CSV table of C-alpha atoms and ligand atoms in Angstrom, one decimal:
chain,number,residue,atom,x,y,z
A,1,MET,CA,-29.4,-28.3,-29.0
A,2,THR,CA,-30.5,-27.3,-25.4
A,3,ARG,CA,-30.0,-23.7,-24.3
A,4,HIS,CA,-26.9,-24.7,-22.3
A,5,GLU,CA,-25.1,-26.3,-25.3
A,6,LEU,CA,-22.8,-24.2,-27.4
A,7,PRO,CA,-22.8,-24.3,-31.2
A,8,GLN,CA,-20.5,-27.0,-32.5
A,9,GLY,CA,-16.9,-25.9,-32.6
A,10,MET,CA,-17.3,-23.1,-30.1
A,11,VAL,CA,-15.1,-23.3,-27.0
A,12,ARG,CA,-16.1,-21.6,-23.8
A,13,ALA,CA,-13.7,-20.2,-21.2
A,14,PRO,CA,-13.7,-21.4,-17.6
A,15,SER,CA,-15.6,-19.1,-15.2
A,16,LEU,CA,-12.4,-17.9,-13.4
A,17,THR,CA,-8.9,-17.3,-14.7
A,18,GLY,CA,-5.5,-17.1,-13.1
A,19,PRO,CA,-4.9,-17.5,-9.4
A,20,ASN,CA,-8.4,-16.6,-8.4
A,21,ASP,CA,-9.3,-19.7,-6.5
A,22,GLY,CA,-11.6,-18.6,-3.7
A,23,TYR,CA,-11.7,-15.0,-4.9
A,24,MET,CA,-13.7,-12.9,-7.5
A,25,PRO,CA,-11.8,-10.2,-9.4
A,26,GLY,CA,-12.9,-6.5,-9.4
A,27,PHE,CA,-13.2,-3.4,-7.3
A,28,GLY,CA,-16.7,-2.5,-6.2
A,29,ASN,CA,-18.3,-5.0,-8.6
A,30,ASP,CA,-21.8,-6.3,-8.1
A,31,PHE,CA,-20.7,-9.8,-7.1
A,32,GLU,CA,-22.9,-12.8,-6.5
A,33,THR,CA,-21.7,-16.1,-4.8
A,34,GLU,CA,-23.3,-19.0,-3.1
A,35,ALA,CA,-21.6,-21.7,-1.0
A,36,LEU,CA,-24.6,-24.1,-1.5
A,37,PRO,CA,-26.3,-24.5,-4.9
A,38,GLY,CA,-29.5,-22.6,-5.2
A,39,ALA,CA,-29.0,-20.7,-2.0
A,40,LEU,CA,-29.1,-17.3,-3.8
A,41,PRO,CA,-32.5,-16.1,-4.9
A,42,GLN,CA,-32.5,-15.2,-8.6
A,43,GLY,CA,-34.2,-12.1,-10.0
A,44,MET,CA,-35.3,-10.8,-6.6
A,45,ASN,CA,-34.0,-10.1,-3.1
A,46,SER,CA,-36.8,-11.0,-0.7
A,47,PRO,CA,-38.6,-14.2,-1.6
A,48,GLN,CA,-41.5,-15.2,0.8
A,49,LYS,CA,-39.4,-18.1,1.9
A,50,CYS,CA,-35.6,-18.4,1.1
A,51,ALA,CA,-34.0,-21.6,0.0
A,52,TYR,CA,-32.6,-23.9,2.8
A,53,GLY,CA,-34.6,-22.0,5.4
A,54,LEU,CA,-32.2,-19.1,5.2
A,55,TYR,CA,-33.0,-15.6,6.3
A,56,GLY,CA,-32.6,-12.7,3.9
A,57,GLU,CA,-30.8,-9.6,5.3
A,58,GLN,CA,-29.4,-6.4,3.8
A,59,LEU,CA,-26.2,-4.8,4.9
A,60,SER,CA,-26.3,-1.2,3.9
A,61,GLY,CA,-22.8,0.4,3.6
A,62,THR,CA,-24.1,3.7,2.4
A,63,ALA,CA,-27.3,5.6,3.0
A,64,PHE,CA,-30.3,4.3,1.0
A,65,THR,CA,-30.3,7.5,-1.0
A,66,ALA,CA,-26.6,7.8,-1.7
A,67,PRO,CA,-25.9,8.7,-5.3
A,68,SER,CA,-26.1,5.6,-7.5
A,69,HIS,CA,-22.4,5.5,-8.3
A,70,GLN,CA,-21.5,5.5,-4.6
A,71,ASN,CA,-24.4,3.4,-3.3
A,72,GLU,CA,-23.2,0.1,-1.7
A,73,ARG,CA,-25.2,-2.7,-0.1
A,74,THR,CA,-25.1,-6.4,0.0
A,75,TRP,CA,-27.9,-8.9,0.4
A,76,CYS,CA,-27.0,-11.8,2.7
A,77,TYR,CA,-28.8,-15.2,3.0
A,78,ARG,CA,-27.9,-16.6,6.3
A,79,ILE,CA,-28.7,-19.2,8.9
A,80,ARG,CA,-29.8,-16.7,11.5
A,81,PRO,CA,-30.5,-13.0,11.1
A,82,SER,CA,-27.7,-10.8,12.6
A,83,VAL,CA,-30.0,-9.7,15.4
A,84,LYS,CA,-29.6,-13.2,16.8
A,85,HIS,CA,-25.9,-12.4,17.2
A,86,SER,CA,-26.5,-9.6,19.6
A,87,GLY,CA,-27.5,-9.6,23.3
A,88,ARG,CA,-26.7,-7.7,26.4
A,89,TYR,CA,-23.6,-5.7,25.9
A,90,ALA,CA,-20.9,-5.4,28.5
A,91,LYS,CA,-18.2,-2.7,28.2
A,92,LEU,CA,-14.8,-4.0,27.2
A,93,ASP,CA,-11.6,-2.2,28.0
A,94,LEU,CA,-9.0,-2.2,25.2
A,95,PRO,CA,-6.8,0.6,26.5
A,96,TYR,CA,-4.4,0.7,23.5
A,97,TRP,CA,-7.0,1.0,20.8
A,98,LYS,CA,-7.9,4.7,20.7
A,99,SER,CA,-10.3,6.7,18.7
A,100,ALA,CA,-10.4,10.4,17.6
A,101,PRO,CA,-10.5,12.8,19.3
A,102,CYS,CA,-7.7,11.5,21.5
A,103,ILE,CA,-5.8,14.6,22.4
A,104,ASP,CA,-3.7,14.2,25.6
A,105,PRO,CA,-2.5,17.6,27.0
A,106,ASP,CA,0.8,16.0,28.0
A,107,VAL,CA,1.5,14.7,24.5
A,108,ILE,CA,3.1,17.0,21.8
A,109,SER,CA,2.1,16.2,18.2
A,110,LEU,CA,3.8,19.3,16.7
A,111,GLY,CA,6.9,17.8,15.3
A,112,GLN,CA,8.6,15.4,12.9
A,113,TYR,CA,8.5,11.9,14.4
A,114,ARG,CA,10.0,8.6,13.5
A,115,TRP,CA,9.6,5.2,15.2
A,116,ASP,CA,11.5,2.0,15.0
A,117,PRO,CA,9.3,-1.1,14.6
A,118,VAL,CA,7.2,-1.7,17.7
A,119,PRO,CA,8.6,-5.0,19.1
A,120,HIS,CA,6.6,-8.1,20.0
A,121,GLY,CA,6.3,-8.6,23.7
A,122,ASP,CA,6.1,-11.8,25.7
A,123,GLN,CA,2.3,-11.8,26.1
A,124,PRO,CA,0.2,-13.5,23.5
A,125,LEU,CA,-1.9,-10.9,21.7
A,126,SER,CA,-5.0,-11.2,19.4
A,127,TRP,CA,-6.3,-8.8,16.7
A,128,LEU,CA,-8.2,-7.0,19.5
A,129,THR,CA,-5.7,-6.9,22.3
A,130,GLY,CA,-2.7,-6.4,19.9
A,131,MET,CA,-3.9,-3.2,18.3
A,132,ARG,CA,-1.8,-0.2,19.2
A,133,THR,CA,-3.0,3.2,18.1
A,134,MET,CA,-0.3,5.6,17.0
A,135,THR,CA,-2.3,8.6,15.8
A,136,THR,CA,-5.8,9.8,15.6
A,137,ALA,CA,-7.3,12.6,13.4
A,138,GLY,CA,-10.8,14.1,13.1
A,139,ASP,CA,-13.7,12.7,15.2
A,140,VAL,CA,-15.1,9.2,15.2
A,141,ASN,CA,-18.6,10.5,16.3
A,142,THR,CA,-19.0,12.8,13.3
A,143,GLN,CA,-17.5,10.1,11.0
A,144,VAL,CA,-14.6,12.2,9.7
A,145,GLY,CA,-10.9,11.5,10.0
A,146,MET,CA,-9.0,8.4,10.8
A,147,ALA,CA,-6.7,6.5,13.2
A,148,THR,CA,-3.4,4.7,12.5
A,149,HIS,CA,-2.6,1.6,14.3
A,150,ILE,CA,0.2,-1.0,14.6
A,151,TYR,CA,-1.0,-4.5,15.1
A,152,LEU,CA,1.1,-7.1,17.0
A,153,VAL,CA,-0.7,-10.4,16.7
A,154,THR,CA,0.5,-13.8,17.8
A,155,GLN,CA,-2.8,-15.5,18.8
A,156,SER,CA,-5.8,-16.5,16.8
A,157,MET,CA,-9.3,-15.4,17.8
A,158,VAL,CA,-11.2,-18.5,18.9
A,159,ASP,CA,-15.0,-18.4,19.2
A,160,GLU,CA,-14.4,-14.7,19.2
A,161,TYR,CA,-15.7,-12.2,16.6
A,162,PHE,CA,-15.5,-8.5,16.0
A,163,TYR,CA,-16.9,-5.7,14.0
A,164,SER,CA,-16.3,-2.0,13.8
A,165,ALA,CA,-19.4,0.2,13.4
A,166,ASP,CA,-17.0,3.2,13.4
A,167,SER,CA,-14.9,2.5,10.4
A,168,GLU,CA,-13.6,0.5,7.5
A,169,MET,CA,-10.2,-1.0,8.2
A,170,LEU,CA,-7.4,-0.8,5.6
A,171,ILE,CA,-4.8,-3.4,6.7
A,172,VAL,CA,-1.2,-3.4,5.5
A,173,PRO,CA,0.8,-6.4,6.7
A,174,GLN,CA,4.5,-6.1,7.3
A,175,GLU,CA,5.3,-9.4,8.9
A,176,GLY,CA,3.5,-12.8,9.2
A,177,ARG,CA,0.3,-14.1,7.6
A,178,LEU,CA,-3.2,-13.6,8.8
A,179,ARG,CA,-6.5,-15.1,7.9
A,180,PHE,CA,-9.7,-12.9,8.0
A,181,CYS,CA,-12.7,-15.2,8.3
A,182,THR,CA,-15.6,-12.8,7.5
A,183,GLU,CA,-19.3,-13.1,7.1
A,184,LEU,CA,-18.8,-12.8,3.3
A,185,GLY,CA,-15.8,-15.1,2.9
A,186,VAL,CA,-12.2,-15.8,3.8
A,187,ILE,CA,-9.2,-13.6,3.0
A,188,ASP,CA,-5.7,-14.8,3.5
A,189,LEU,CA,-3.3,-11.9,3.8
A,190,GLU,CA,0.5,-11.5,3.8
A,191,PRO,CA,3.1,-8.8,3.3
A,192,LYS,CA,2.9,-7.0,-0.1
A,193,GLU,CA,-0.8,-7.3,0.0
A,194,ILE,CA,-3.5,-5.1,1.6
A,195,ALA,CA,-7.1,-5.7,2.6
A,196,ILE,CA,-10.2,-3.6,3.3
A,197,ILE,CA,-12.7,-4.9,5.8
A,198,PRO,CA,-15.9,-2.8,5.5
A,199,ARG,CA,-17.7,-1.1,8.4
A,200,GLY,CA,-20.2,-3.4,10.1
A,201,LEU,CA,-18.8,-6.7,8.7
A,202,VAL,CA,-18.3,-9.4,11.3
A,203,TYR,CA,-15.0,-11.3,11.3
A,204,ARG,CA,-12.4,-13.2,13.3
A,205,VAL,CA,-8.7,-13.1,12.7
A,206,GLU,CA,-6.5,-16.2,12.8
A,207,VAL,CA,-2.7,-16.4,12.7
A,208,LEU,CA,-1.5,-18.5,9.8
A,209,ASP,CA,2.2,-17.7,10.3
A,210,GLY,CA,3.3,-15.6,13.2
A,211,PRO,CA,4.3,-13.4,14.8
A,212,CYS,CA,2.3,-10.9,12.8
A,213,ARG,CA,2.9,-7.2,12.6
A,214,GLY,CA,1.4,-4.5,10.3
A,215,PHE,CA,-0.3,-1.2,9.9
A,216,VAL,CA,-4.0,-0.3,10.0
A,217,CYS,CA,-5.7,2.8,8.7
A,218,GLU,CA,-9.1,3.0,10.4
A,219,ASN,CA,-11.2,5.2,8.2
A,220,TYR,CA,-14.1,6.9,9.9
A,221,GLY,CA,-15.3,8.7,6.8
A,222,GLN,CA,-16.5,7.9,3.3
A,223,LYS,CA,-15.2,4.6,1.9
A,224,PHE,CA,-12.0,4.2,0.0
A,225,GLU,CA,-12.3,4.3,-3.8
A,226,LEU,CA,-10.0,4.3,-6.7
A,227,PRO,CA,-8.6,7.7,-7.6
A,228,GLY,CA,-9.6,9.3,-10.8
A,229,ARG,CA,-6.7,8.9,-13.3
A,230,GLY,CA,-7.4,12.1,-15.3
A,231,PRO,CA,-5.2,12.3,-18.4
A,232,ILE,CA,-3.4,9.1,-17.5
A,233,GLY,CA,-6.5,7.4,-18.9
A,234,ALA,CA,-8.0,4.0,-18.4
A,235,ASN,CA,-5.0,2.0,-17.2
A,236,CYS,CA,-2.1,1.8,-14.8
A,237,MET,CA,-1.8,2.7,-11.1
A,238,ALA,CA,-4.2,0.3,-9.3
A,239,ASN,CA,-6.4,-1.6,-11.8
A,240,ARG,CA,-9.8,-2.8,-10.8
A,241,ARG,CA,-9.2,-6.4,-11.9
A,242,ASP,CA,-6.4,-6.9,-9.4
A,243,PHE,CA,-8.7,-6.5,-6.4
A,244,LYS,CA,-10.0,-9.8,-5.1
A,245,THR,CA,-13.2,-10.4,-3.1
A,246,PRO,CA,-13.7,-13.8,-1.4
A,247,VAL,CA,-16.4,-16.2,-2.5
A,248,ALA,CA,-19.1,-17.0,0.1
A,249,ALA,CA,-18.1,-19.3,3.0
A,250,PHE,CA,-20.1,-20.2,6.1
A,251,GLU,CA,-19.9,-22.3,9.2
A,252,ASP,CA,-22.8,-23.8,11.1
A,253,ARG,CA,-21.2,-24.0,14.6
A,254,GLU,CA,-23.1,-23.9,17.8
A,255,THR,CA,-20.4,-23.0,20.3
A,256,PRO,CA,-20.5,-20.4,23.1
A,257,SER,CA,-18.9,-17.3,21.5
A,258,THR,CA,-18.2,-13.7,22.1
A,259,LEU,CA,-18.9,-10.8,19.7
A,260,THR,CA,-17.2,-7.5,20.3
A,261,ILE,CA,-18.4,-4.3,18.7
A,262,LYS,CA,-16.5,-1.0,18.3
A,263,TRP,CA,-19.0,1.7,18.4
A,264,CYS,CA,-18.3,5.4,18.8
A,265,GLY,CA,-14.9,4.7,20.0
A,266,GLN,CA,-16.0,2.3,22.7
A,267,PHE,CA,-15.9,-1.5,22.9
A,268,HIS,CA,-18.7,-3.7,24.1
A,269,SER,CA,-19.0,-7.5,24.0
A,270,CYS,CA,-21.9,-9.9,24.2
A,271,GLU,CA,-22.2,-13.6,24.5
A,272,ILE,CA,-23.8,-15.6,21.7
A,273,GLY,CA,-24.3,-19.4,21.2
A,274,HIS,CA,-23.0,-19.8,17.7
A,275,SER,CA,-20.7,-18.6,15.0
A,276,PRO,CA,-22.1,-15.5,13.3
A,277,LEU,CA,-20.2,-16.4,10.1
A,278,ASP,CA,-23.3,-18.1,8.8
A,279,VAL,CA,-23.9,-16.3,5.5
A,280,VAL,CA,-24.4,-19.1,2.9
A,281,ALA,CA,-24.9,-16.9,-0.1
A,282,TRP,CA,-24.7,-13.2,-0.9
A,283,HIS,CA,-24.9,-10.7,-3.7
A,284,GLY,CA,-24.0,-7.0,-3.8
A,285,ASN,CA,-21.2,-4.5,-3.9
A,286,TYR,CA,-20.4,-4.0,-0.2
A,287,ALA,CA,-17.7,-6.6,0.5
A,288,PRO,CA,-14.2,-7.2,1.8
A,289,VAL,CA,-11.4,-7.1,-0.7
A,290,LYS,CA,-7.7,-7.7,-0.9
A,291,TYR,CA,-5.1,-6.3,-3.3
A,292,ASP,CA,-1.6,-7.3,-4.2
A,293,LEU,CA,0.6,-4.2,-4.1
A,294,ARG,CA,3.0,-5.8,-6.6
A,295,THR,CA,0.3,-5.3,-9.2
A,296,TYR,CA,0.4,-1.5,-8.7
A,297,CYS,CA,1.7,0.0,-11.9
A,298,PRO,CA,3.5,3.2,-11.1
A,299,VAL,CA,3.5,6.2,-13.5
A,300,GLY,CA,6.1,8.9,-13.2
A,301,ALA,CA,8.6,11.3,-14.7
A,302,ILE,CA,10.2,10.3,-18.0
A,303,LEU,CA,12.2,13.4,-18.8
A,304,PHE,CA,12.7,15.9,-16.0
A,305,ASP,CA,11.2,16.9,-12.6
A,306,HIS,CA,8.6,14.7,-10.9
A,307,PRO,CA,4.9,14.9,-10.3
A,308,ASP,CA,3.4,15.3,-6.8
A,309,PRO,CA,3.4,12.0,-4.8
A,310,SER,CA,-0.4,11.8,-5.5
A,311,ILE,CA,0.7,10.1,-8.7
A,312,PHE,CA,1.3,7.0,-6.5
A,313,THR,CA,-2.2,7.0,-4.9
A,314,VAL,CA,-3.6,3.5,-4.7
A,315,LEU,CA,-6.9,4.3,-2.9
A,316,THR,CA,-8.5,7.5,-1.8
A,317,ALA,CA,-11.2,8.2,0.8
A,318,PRO,CA,-12.9,11.5,-0.1
A,319,SER,CA,-13.9,14.2,2.3
A,320,GLY,CA,-16.5,16.8,1.5
A,321,VAL,CA,-13.9,19.0,-0.2
A,322,PRO,CA,-13.2,18.0,-3.8
A,323,GLY,CA,-9.7,16.6,-4.2
A,324,THR,CA,-8.9,16.9,-0.5
A,325,ALA,CA,-8.9,13.4,0.9
A,326,ASN,CA,-10.0,12.3,4.3
A,327,ILE,CA,-7.3,9.7,3.5
A,328,ASP,CA,-5.1,8.9,0.6
A,329,PHE,CA,-3.3,5.5,0.6
A,330,VAL,CA,-0.1,6.1,-1.4
A,331,LEU,CA,2.5,3.5,-2.4
A,332,PHE,CA,6.2,4.1,-3.0
A,333,ARG,CA,7.4,0.9,-4.6
A,334,GLU,CA,10.1,-0.4,-7.0
A,335,ARG,CA,10.4,1.8,-10.1
A,336,TRP,CA,12.9,3.3,-12.6
A,337,MET,CA,14.3,6.8,-12.1
A,338,VAL,CA,15.2,8.3,-15.4
A,339,ALA,CA,14.7,12.1,-15.1
A,340,GLU,CA,17.5,14.2,-16.5
A,341,ASN,CA,19.1,17.2,-14.7
A,342,THR,CA,16.7,16.5,-11.8
A,343,PHE,CA,16.9,16.1,-8.0
A,344,ARG,CA,15.2,12.7,-8.1
A,345,PRO,CA,14.2,12.0,-4.4
A,346,PRO,CA,11.1,13.7,-2.9
A,347,TRP,CA,11.7,17.4,-2.6
A,348,TYR,CA,11.6,19.5,0.5
A,349,HIS,CA,8.1,20.1,1.5
A,350,LYS,CA,5.5,21.7,3.8
A,351,ASN,CA,2.0,20.3,3.4
A,352,ILE,CA,-1.5,21.2,4.6
A,353,MET,CA,-2.1,17.4,4.6
A,354,SER,CA,-0.6,15.2,7.4
A,355,GLU,CA,1.7,12.4,6.2
A,356,LEU,CA,2.2,9.2,8.1
A,357,MET,CA,4.5,6.8,6.4
A,358,GLY,CA,5.3,3.1,7.1
A,359,ASN,CA,8.0,0.9,5.6
A,360,ILE,CA,6.9,-2.5,4.5
A,361,TYR,CA,10.4,-3.6,3.2
A,362,GLY,CA,13.6,-2.3,1.9
A,363,GLN,CA,15.1,1.2,1.9
A,364,TYR,CA,13.2,4.5,1.2
A,365,ASP,CA,15.0,6.8,-1.2
A,366,ALA,CA,14.7,10.0,0.8
A,367,LYS,CA,16.0,8.3,4.0
A,368,PRO,CA,18.8,5.9,3.4
A,369,GLN,CA,19.1,5.2,7.2
A,370,GLY,CA,16.8,5.1,10.1
A,371,PHE,CA,13.5,4.4,8.4
A,372,VAL,CA,13.4,0.6,8.6
A,373,PRO,CA,10.9,-2.1,7.7
A,374,GLY,CA,8.1,-2.0,10.3
A,375,GLY,CA,9.0,1.6,11.3
A,376,MET,CA,6.9,4.6,10.8
A,377,SER,CA,7.3,8.4,10.5
A,378,LEU,CA,4.9,11.3,10.9
A,379,HIS,CA,5.2,14.7,9.2
A,380,ASN,CA,2.3,16.6,10.5
A,381,MET,CA,0.3,19.4,9.0
A,382,MET,CA,2.5,22.3,7.8
A,383,LEU,CA,5.6,20.9,9.3
A,384,PRO,CA,8.7,20.9,7.0
A,385,HIS,CA,10.4,17.7,6.0
A,386,GLY,CA,12.5,16.2,3.2
A,387,PRO,CA,15.6,14.3,2.3
A,388,ASP,CA,18.3,14.0,5.0
A,389,ASN,CA,21.8,15.2,4.2
A,390,LYS,CA,23.0,11.9,2.9
A,391,ALA,CA,20.1,11.6,0.5
A,392,PHE,CA,20.5,15.2,-0.6
A,393,GLU,CA,24.2,15.0,-1.2
A,394,GLY,CA,23.9,11.6,-2.9
A,395,ALA,CA,21.1,12.8,-5.3
A,396,SER,CA,22.7,16.2,-6.0
A,397,ASN,CA,26.0,14.6,-7.1
A,398,ALA,CA,24.8,11.4,-8.7
A,399,ASP,CA,25.6,10.5,-12.2
A,400,LEU,CA,22.1,10.6,-13.6
A,401,GLN,CA,21.9,7.4,-15.5
A,402,PRO,CA,18.6,5.4,-15.5
A,403,GLU,CA,18.5,3.7,-12.2
A,404,LYS,CA,16.2,1.1,-10.8
A,405,LEU,CA,15.0,1.7,-7.2
A,406,ASP,CA,14.8,-1.9,-6.1
A,407,ASN,CA,13.8,-3.6,-2.9
A,408,THR,CA,11.7,-0.8,-1.7
A,409,MET,CA,8.1,-0.6,-0.6
A,410,SER,CA,6.8,2.1,1.7
A,411,PHE,CA,3.4,3.7,2.0
A,412,MET,CA,1.7,6.8,3.3
A,413,PHE,CA,-1.6,7.4,5.0
A,414,GLU,CA,-2.2,11.1,4.2
A,415,THR,CA,-5.1,12.9,5.7
A,416,ARG,CA,-6.5,16.5,5.5
A,417,PHE,CA,-6.6,16.5,9.3
A,418,PRO,CA,-3.8,16.9,11.8
A,419,GLN,CA,-2.7,13.6,13.4
A,420,HIS,CA,-2.4,13.5,17.1
A,421,LEU,CA,0.0,11.1,18.8
A,422,THR,CA,-1.4,8.8,21.4
A,423,PRO,CA,0.3,8.4,24.8
A,424,PHE,CA,1.5,5.0,23.5
A,425,ALA,CA,3.1,6.6,20.4
A,426,ALA,CA,4.8,9.3,22.5
A,427,ASN,CA,5.8,7.3,25.5
A,428,GLU,CA,5.9,3.5,24.9
A,429,ALA,CA,6.6,3.0,21.2
A,430,PRO,CA,10.3,3.2,20.2
A,431,LEU,CA,10.3,6.8,19.2
A,432,GLN,CA,13.7,8.0,17.7
A,433,ASP,CA,14.6,11.0,19.8
A,434,ASP,CA,17.3,12.1,17.4
A,435,TYR,CA,15.2,12.0,14.2
A,436,ILE,CA,15.2,15.8,13.8
A,437,ASP,CA,19.0,15.6,13.8
A,438,CYS,CA,19.0,14.0,10.4
A,439,TRP,CA,18.7,17.4,8.8
A,440,ASP,CA,21.3,19.0,11.0
A,441,SER,CA,24.2,18.5,8.7
A,442,LEU,CA,22.6,20.1,5.7
A,443,GLU,CA,25.0,22.8,4.8
A,444,LYS,CA,24.6,26.4,3.8
A,445,LYS,CA,25.9,26.4,0.2
A,446,PHE,CA,24.9,30.0,-0.7
A,447,ASP,CA,27.9,32.4,-0.7
A,448,GLY,CA,26.4,35.2,-2.9
A,449,THR,CA,28.3,34.1,-6.0
A,450,PRO,CA,26.5,32.8,-9.1
A,451,GLY,CA,26.9,29.3,-10.4
A,452,VAL,CA,25.9,25.8,-9.4
A,453,LYS,CA,27.2,24.8,-6.0
B,1,FE2,FE1,5.6,15.4,2.1
C-alpha cells in the first residue's frame, strides 16, 4: 500500500461538498488554492525561485504585529509583482463618490430621511462611474467610520481595474447580477447575497445581468468579523461554513489597461500594459468572500418582548470601544413572530448609533408603506423613530397568533458615528419630503383614566 492508498474498505469523501464549485467554505479561514498544479510553495513562503517563474508577494491586511486572532495576510504567487501594475498617477474625477468627512454647510443631516430607489439613468455607468454616495461618517484619513453608497451599474469594466486603499467594501445587491474578477478569484453576486472585497485587493466588475443596483458599505476601519454569540452558543445567526471564498483564477493578458486607486478619498489612475489579475496561486486568510443571506439563521423572542435588533447582526466591524461598532451589518429577514401579549414590531427608539436601512425585497414590518425595495432610510444619532401609525395600530390590535413574516429582507448599516448626507442624497436622490408625516396620525390615547386603551 502506498501512502496515498486507503486501507481496504475505507471510503474517502470528495474534497468539496455541496454547491461549492469555485469557492471554498469558511470565514477567515487559512485557505490555500492554486490554478496550476505545483504553483503554491509547500512548507514555506519565499523559495529562492518560485515555480513557473512566479513572483512571491505578501498582501498584509493588518499590521504585522496585530494580535494573532486578528492578524490577516495572504501570500500571492503571481506573474508580475504588483509594483509592475503601478506607474505615473493622474487624478481622476468621480464627483459622486464621496469620502468622509463630507459635510456640506448647505445640507442638513439632522432629521429622519427616506428615499425611493435611485432610478437608472440613460447613461451607461460602470462600477466606478455608477457609485453614488448617500452618507459619510467619521474620517477616511484616520481610518474610522464609513460611507454608504448606492451603485447603479449597466456597463462592465473592460481593461479597467480598481482597488480601494481606503476601505473594505461590503456589497449588498438589490437588482441584477455582477461578477467581481479579483486578484484572488471570481465572485458572482446576486440579490440575497453579499460580498466583502478587502482593502487593497485589485478587481474589475462585470455585468452578468443588468441593470444592477445595490448598496455598498465602505468600511474605513477595522475589518468586519462575526459577532460574538454569547449565551446563544456555537450555532445560528451567520455560520462560518456559509461564507464562500473563491479559488485562485488568473489571466495572462497583455492589453493596455487602466488601474484606478482610491486613496485618502481621492482617485488616481495609471496606465499599465497587462491585466493585474495574474495571481496563479495563493494562501492566507485575507481574501474576498461572499455569503448567502438566506443561510442566516435568526434567533429571537419565543415568549414575550423582543431582544434588541443586535440579535440580527450578521457582521460587525469593531471600533476602539468594546461593543460599540464602527459598523454593524444587521439583517431583518423572514421569521416567525410568536411573542404573547407583546407589541411585536420594532419599538419606538432613540439611539446613540446612526441607523441607515435599505430594503432588498418585500415589506418591512415597521413601515407597511413607503419603504420599498431599493429604497433607503436614515435615522441619525439620537433622533427618534419607530413604527408609523398603520403599523402601530395594526400591531396593537392584532390577534397574536403565531405569524410568519414572509417575503421580507431589509438590512441596516449601523454606526457609532453620525452620518452626513451628501449633496446627492439631499438634492438629487428621490428623497421623500413627506416621510416625517408618517408619524403625524399617531393619536394621543392617554385621558388620565386607568386601563388599556
Ligand atoms: Fe432604531
